[in-house]
Coordinates of C-alpha atoms in Angstrom, one line a residue:
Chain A
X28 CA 109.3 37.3 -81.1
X29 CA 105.4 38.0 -82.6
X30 CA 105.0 38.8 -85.8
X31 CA 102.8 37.7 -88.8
X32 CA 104.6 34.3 -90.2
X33 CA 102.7 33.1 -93.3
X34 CA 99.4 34.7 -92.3
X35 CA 99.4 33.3 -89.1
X36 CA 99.8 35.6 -86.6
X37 CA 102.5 34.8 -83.4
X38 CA 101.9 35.5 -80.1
X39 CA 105.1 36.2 -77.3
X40 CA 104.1 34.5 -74.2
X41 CA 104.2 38.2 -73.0
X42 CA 101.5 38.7 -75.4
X43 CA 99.2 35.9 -74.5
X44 CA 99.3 37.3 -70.9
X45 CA 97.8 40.4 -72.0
X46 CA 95.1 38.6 -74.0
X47 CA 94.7 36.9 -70.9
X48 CA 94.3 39.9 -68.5
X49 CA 92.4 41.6 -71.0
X50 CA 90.0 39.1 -71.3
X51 CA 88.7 39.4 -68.1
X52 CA 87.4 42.7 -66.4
X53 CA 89.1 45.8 -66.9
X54 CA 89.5 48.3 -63.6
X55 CA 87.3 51.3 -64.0
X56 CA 90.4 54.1 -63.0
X57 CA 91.7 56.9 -64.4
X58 CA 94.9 55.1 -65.1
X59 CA 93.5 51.6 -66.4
X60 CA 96.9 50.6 -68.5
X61 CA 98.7 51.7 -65.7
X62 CA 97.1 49.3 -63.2
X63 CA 97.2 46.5 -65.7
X64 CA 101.2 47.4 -66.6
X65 CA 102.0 46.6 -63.0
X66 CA 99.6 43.5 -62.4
X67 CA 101.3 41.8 -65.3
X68 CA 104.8 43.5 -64.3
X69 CA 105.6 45.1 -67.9
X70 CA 106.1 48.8 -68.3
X71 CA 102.5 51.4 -69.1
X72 CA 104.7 52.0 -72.6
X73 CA 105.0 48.6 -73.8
X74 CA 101.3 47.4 -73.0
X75 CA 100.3 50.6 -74.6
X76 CA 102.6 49.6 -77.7
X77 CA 101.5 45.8 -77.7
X78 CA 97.9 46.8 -77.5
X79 CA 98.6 49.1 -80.8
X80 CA 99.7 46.1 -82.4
X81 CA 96.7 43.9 -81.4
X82 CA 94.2 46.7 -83.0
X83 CA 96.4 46.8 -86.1
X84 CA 96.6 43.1 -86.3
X85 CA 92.8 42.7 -86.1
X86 CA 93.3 40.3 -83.1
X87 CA 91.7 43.4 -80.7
X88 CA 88.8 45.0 -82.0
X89 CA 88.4 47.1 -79.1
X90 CA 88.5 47.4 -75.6
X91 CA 85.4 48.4 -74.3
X92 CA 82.2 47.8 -72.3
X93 CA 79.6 45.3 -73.2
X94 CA 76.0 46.1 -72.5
X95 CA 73.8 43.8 -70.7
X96 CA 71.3 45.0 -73.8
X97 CA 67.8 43.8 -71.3
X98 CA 69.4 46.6 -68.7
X99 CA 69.2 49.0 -71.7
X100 CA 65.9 48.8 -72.9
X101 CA 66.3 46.0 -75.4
X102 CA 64.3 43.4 -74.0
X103 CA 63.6 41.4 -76.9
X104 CA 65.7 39.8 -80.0
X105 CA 64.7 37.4 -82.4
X106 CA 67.1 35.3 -84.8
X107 CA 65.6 35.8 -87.8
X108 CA 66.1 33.4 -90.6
X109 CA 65.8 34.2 -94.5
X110 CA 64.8 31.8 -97.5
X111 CA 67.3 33.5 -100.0
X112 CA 69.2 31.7 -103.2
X113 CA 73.0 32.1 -103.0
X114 CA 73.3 34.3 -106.0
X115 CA 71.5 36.9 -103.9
X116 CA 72.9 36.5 -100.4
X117 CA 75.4 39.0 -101.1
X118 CA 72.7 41.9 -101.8
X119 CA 70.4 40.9 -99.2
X120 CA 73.2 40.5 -96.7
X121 CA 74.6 44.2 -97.5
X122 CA 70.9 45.4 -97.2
X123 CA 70.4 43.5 -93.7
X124 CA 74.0 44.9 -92.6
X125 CA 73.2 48.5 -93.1
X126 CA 70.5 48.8 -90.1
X127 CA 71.7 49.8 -87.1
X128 CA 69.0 47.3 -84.9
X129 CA 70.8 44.1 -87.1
X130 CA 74.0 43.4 -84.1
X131 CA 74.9 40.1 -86.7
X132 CA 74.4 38.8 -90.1
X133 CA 75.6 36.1 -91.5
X134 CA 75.5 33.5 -94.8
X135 CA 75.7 30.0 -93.3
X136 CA 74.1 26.4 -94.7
X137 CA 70.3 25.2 -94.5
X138 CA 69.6 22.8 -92.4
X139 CA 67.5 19.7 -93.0
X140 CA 63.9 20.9 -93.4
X141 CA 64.6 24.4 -92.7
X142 CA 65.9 26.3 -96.1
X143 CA 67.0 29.5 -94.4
X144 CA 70.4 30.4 -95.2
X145 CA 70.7 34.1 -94.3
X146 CA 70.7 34.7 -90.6
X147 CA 70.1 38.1 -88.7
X148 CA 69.9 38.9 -85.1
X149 CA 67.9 41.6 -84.3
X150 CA 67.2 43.8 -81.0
X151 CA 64.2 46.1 -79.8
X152 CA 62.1 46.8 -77.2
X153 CA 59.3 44.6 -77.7
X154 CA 58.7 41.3 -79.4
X155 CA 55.9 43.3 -81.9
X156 CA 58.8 45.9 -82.7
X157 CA 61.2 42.5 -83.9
X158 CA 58.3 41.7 -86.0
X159 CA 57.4 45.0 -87.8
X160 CA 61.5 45.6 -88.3
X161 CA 61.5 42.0 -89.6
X162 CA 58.6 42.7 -92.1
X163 CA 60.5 46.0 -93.3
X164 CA 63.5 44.2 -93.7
X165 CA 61.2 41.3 -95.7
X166 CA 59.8 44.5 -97.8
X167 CA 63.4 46.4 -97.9
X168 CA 64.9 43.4 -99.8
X169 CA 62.2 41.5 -101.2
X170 CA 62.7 37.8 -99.3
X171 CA 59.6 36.9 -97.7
X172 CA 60.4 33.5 -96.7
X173 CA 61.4 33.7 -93.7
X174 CA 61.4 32.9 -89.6
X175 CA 61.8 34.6 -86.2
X176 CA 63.3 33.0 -83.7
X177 CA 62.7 34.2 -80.2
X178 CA 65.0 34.1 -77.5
X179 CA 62.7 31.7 -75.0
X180 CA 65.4 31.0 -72.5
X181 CA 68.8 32.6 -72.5
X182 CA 70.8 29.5 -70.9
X183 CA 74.5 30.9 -71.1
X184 CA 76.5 34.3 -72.2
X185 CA 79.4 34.6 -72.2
X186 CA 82.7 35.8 -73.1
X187 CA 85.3 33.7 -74.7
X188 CA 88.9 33.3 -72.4
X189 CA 90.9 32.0 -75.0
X190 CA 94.1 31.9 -73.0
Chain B
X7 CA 72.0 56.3 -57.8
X8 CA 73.6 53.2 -58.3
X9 CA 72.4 50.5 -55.5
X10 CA 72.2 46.8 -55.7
X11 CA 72.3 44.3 -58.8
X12 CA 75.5 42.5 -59.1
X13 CA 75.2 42.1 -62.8
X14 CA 71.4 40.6 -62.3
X15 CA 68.8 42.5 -64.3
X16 CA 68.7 46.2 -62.5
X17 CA 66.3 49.0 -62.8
X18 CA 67.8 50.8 -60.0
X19 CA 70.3 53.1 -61.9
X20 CA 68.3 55.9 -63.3
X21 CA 70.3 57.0 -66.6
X22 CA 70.7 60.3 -67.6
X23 CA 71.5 61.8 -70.8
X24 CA 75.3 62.0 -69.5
X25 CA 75.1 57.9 -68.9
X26 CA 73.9 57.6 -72.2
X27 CA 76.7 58.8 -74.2
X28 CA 79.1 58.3 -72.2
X29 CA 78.2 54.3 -72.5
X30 CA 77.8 55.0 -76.4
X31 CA 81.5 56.1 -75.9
X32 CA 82.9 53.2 -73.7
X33 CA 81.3 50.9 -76.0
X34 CA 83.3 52.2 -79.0
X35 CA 86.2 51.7 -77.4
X36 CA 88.9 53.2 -74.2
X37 CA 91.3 55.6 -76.0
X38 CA 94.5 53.7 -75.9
X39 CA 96.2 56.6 -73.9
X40 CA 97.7 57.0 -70.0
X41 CA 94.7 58.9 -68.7
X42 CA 91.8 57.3 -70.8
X43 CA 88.9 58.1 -69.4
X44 CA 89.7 62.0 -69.0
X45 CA 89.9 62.3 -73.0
X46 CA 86.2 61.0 -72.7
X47 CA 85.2 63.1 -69.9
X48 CA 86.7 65.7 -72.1
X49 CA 84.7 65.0 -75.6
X50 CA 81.2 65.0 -73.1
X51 CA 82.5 68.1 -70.6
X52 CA 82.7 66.3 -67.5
X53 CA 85.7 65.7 -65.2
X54 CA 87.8 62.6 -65.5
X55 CA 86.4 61.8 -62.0
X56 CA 82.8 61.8 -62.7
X57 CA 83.6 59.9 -66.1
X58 CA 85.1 56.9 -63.8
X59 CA 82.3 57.5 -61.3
X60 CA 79.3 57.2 -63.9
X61 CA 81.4 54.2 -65.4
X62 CA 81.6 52.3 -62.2
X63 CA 78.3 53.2 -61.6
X64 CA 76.5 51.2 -64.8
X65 CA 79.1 48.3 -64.1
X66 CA 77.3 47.9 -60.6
X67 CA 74.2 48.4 -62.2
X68 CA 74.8 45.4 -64.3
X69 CA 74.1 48.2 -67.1
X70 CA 77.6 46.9 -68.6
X71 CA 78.3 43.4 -68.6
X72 CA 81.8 43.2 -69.0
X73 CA 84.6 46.0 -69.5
X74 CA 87.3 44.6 -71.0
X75 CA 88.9 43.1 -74.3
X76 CA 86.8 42.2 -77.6
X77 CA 89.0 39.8 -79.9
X78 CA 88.4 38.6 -83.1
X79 CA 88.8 35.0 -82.7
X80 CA 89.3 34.1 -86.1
X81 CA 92.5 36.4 -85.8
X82 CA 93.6 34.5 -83.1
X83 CA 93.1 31.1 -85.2
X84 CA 90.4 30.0 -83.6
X85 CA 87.7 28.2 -85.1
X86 CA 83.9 29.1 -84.0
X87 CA 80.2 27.9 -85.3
X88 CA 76.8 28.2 -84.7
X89 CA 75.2 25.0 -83.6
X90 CA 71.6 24.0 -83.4
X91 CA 69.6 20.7 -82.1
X92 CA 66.2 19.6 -82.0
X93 CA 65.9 18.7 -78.1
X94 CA 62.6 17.0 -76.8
X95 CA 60.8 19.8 -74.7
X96 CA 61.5 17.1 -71.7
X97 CA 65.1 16.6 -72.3
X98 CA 65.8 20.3 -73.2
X99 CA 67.3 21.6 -69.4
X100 CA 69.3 18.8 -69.0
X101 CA 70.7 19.0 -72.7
X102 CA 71.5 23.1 -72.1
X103 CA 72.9 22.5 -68.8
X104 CA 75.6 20.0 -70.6
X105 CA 76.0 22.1 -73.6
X106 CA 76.5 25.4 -70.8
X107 CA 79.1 23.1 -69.2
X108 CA 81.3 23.7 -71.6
X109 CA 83.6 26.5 -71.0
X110 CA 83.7 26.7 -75.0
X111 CA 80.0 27.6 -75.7
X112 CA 79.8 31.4 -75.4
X113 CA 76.1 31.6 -76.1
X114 CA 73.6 29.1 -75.5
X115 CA 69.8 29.8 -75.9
X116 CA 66.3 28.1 -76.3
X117 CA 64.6 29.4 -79.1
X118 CA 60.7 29.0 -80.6
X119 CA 61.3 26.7 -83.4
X120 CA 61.6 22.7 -83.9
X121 CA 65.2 23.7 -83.8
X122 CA 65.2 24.7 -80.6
X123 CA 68.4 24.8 -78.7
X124 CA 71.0 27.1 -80.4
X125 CA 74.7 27.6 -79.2
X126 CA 78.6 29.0 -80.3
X127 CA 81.5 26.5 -79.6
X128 CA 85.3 28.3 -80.1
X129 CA 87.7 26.0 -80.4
X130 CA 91.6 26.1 -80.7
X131 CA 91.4 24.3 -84.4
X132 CA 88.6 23.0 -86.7
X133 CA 89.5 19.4 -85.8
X134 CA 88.9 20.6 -81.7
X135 CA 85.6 22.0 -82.6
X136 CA 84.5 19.1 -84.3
X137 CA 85.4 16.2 -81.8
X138 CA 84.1 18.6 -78.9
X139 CA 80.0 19.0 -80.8
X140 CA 80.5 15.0 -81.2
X141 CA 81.0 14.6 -77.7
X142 CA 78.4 16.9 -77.1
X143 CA 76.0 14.6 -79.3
X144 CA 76.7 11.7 -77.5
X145 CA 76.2 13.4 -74.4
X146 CA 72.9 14.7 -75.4
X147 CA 72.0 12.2 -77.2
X148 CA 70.6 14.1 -80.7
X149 CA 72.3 15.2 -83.5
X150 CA 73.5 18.5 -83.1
X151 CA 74.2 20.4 -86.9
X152 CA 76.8 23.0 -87.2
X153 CA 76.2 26.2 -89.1
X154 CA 79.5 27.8 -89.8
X155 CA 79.1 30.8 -91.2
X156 CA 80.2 30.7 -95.4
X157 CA 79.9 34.6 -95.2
X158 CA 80.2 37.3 -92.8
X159 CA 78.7 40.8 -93.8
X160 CA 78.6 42.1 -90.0
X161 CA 79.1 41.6 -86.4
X162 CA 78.4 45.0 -84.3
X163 CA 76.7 44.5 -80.8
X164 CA 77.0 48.2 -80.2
X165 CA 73.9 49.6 -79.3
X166 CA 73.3 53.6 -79.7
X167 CA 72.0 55.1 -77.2

């Protein structure tokens, strides 16, 4: 049985193998579902239907690929943090949102000696292109505290298998 | 066109316009239909067989990382959070190597501030996530600080092309 029991939504043991196969790599093939059907021995028509389900239930947001972004020209992303009073995080963070080169924005807590509680990640082609978008994002919502955080060293990326 | 790179960094596949929205495409999302990829080739007026051929072609490349599932691991009742540490410059590859070790850090990266070494841990509950950064800190041996997030107002790594 899966179904949504108090909010919290349960998974068939049929349905945690498809998490599973999904979370790693998808064959490139005409018939993808097909392939993946018969590797986890369940029918085309109930992956297809379970998968519906997923997407509905917000568990799948989509299947799809995943750039590697340096391999498409976006060579350089900064984390960049913003000074901004909780009463205005919600503005700001609806602002930040709209642009297309901000992947992730988020409110979270300051840490000690570092005030910033708005985060963005932004991606470009240059370092000097994160900082000019930074400073139009400064101008485009008026916070000008703030910090870029350069990737230095990217030690790990990955995916999450969660079953 | 597509030669070498098994996901390492690869300027060897030359990408056309075709490439380019196709990948805009596949990053939205495989149609969930029998013959996926021929109701792409369709929208961009190629065959099914050279929308599968280009496809492969970026995933040799190391153009696309991964083709597969995206979940929302808060749907799943998971728990995630941004962590970040202040690591001697000395100490700082041996503390990211430990933290990497962790099949639960996603994303792990040095970055140009006094806070310098900033990860993701996903955990199975809150009370996993938070035993697993302690043992981290011991490990490491300096206070790491978690950063859940208190609002979310977007996650889209979708890049147009």
């Amino acid at each position: 049985m899966s179904g949504n029991v108090n909010g919290h939504i349960e998974l068939s043991a049929t349905d945690r193998l498809i998490i599973s196969r999904l979370q790693g790599d998808v064959p490139i093939a005409p018939d993808p579902y097909q392939l993946i059907a018969d590797d986890l021995g369940i029918s085309l028509e109930h992956l297809l239907e379970r998968l519906a389900w997923f997407k509905d239930q917000g568990i799948l947001k989509r299947l799809a690929a995943i750039p590697r972004h340096q391999n498409i020209g976006f060579t350089a992303n900064a984390m960049v943090v913003w000074n901004v009073p909780d009463e205005d995080a919600a503005r700001v963070g609806k602002l930040f949102a709209a642009e297309a080169y901000v992947s992730h924005c988020y409110q979270r807590s300051a840490l000690p000696g570092f005030p910033y509680s708005v985060y963005t990640m932004i991606h470009a082609r240059s370092e000097a292109e994160c900082i000019a978008l930074a400073q139009g994002l400064s101008q485009l919502t008026g916070v000008f505290d703030y910090q870029l955080l350069f990737s230095v060293k990217e030690f790990k990326k990955s995916s999450m298998r969660y079953y | 066109m597509a030669a070498g790179g098994n996901g390492a960094y690869s300027d060897t596949l030359e990408m056309d316009a075709t490439d380019r929205e196709l990948l805009n495409l596949l990053q939205d999302g495989l149609p969930l239909c029998e013959r996926p990829f021929l109701a792409l080739a369709e929208q961009l007026g190629i065959s099914e067989r050279e929308a599968v051929d280009r496809a492969q072609a970026m995933r040799q490349a190391g153009v696309i990382r991964r083709f597969g599932g995206v979940f929302n691991s808060r749907s799943l009742g998971f728990s995630t959070t941004l962590c970040a540490a202040a690591v001697p410059l000395a100490n700082v590859d041996e503390a990211a190597d430990i933290i990497s070790s962790y099949d639960c850090v996603t994303h792990n990266y040095l970055r140009s501030n006094a806070y310098n070494l900033w990860f993701t841990v996903i955990a199975a509950s809150a009370a996993a996530l938070e035993g697993t950064i302690r043992e981290m800190e011991q490990r490491i041996g300096v206070s790491i600080y978690t950063l859940p997030s208190a609002q979310l107002f977007k996650v889209d790594a979708r890049f147009a092309l």
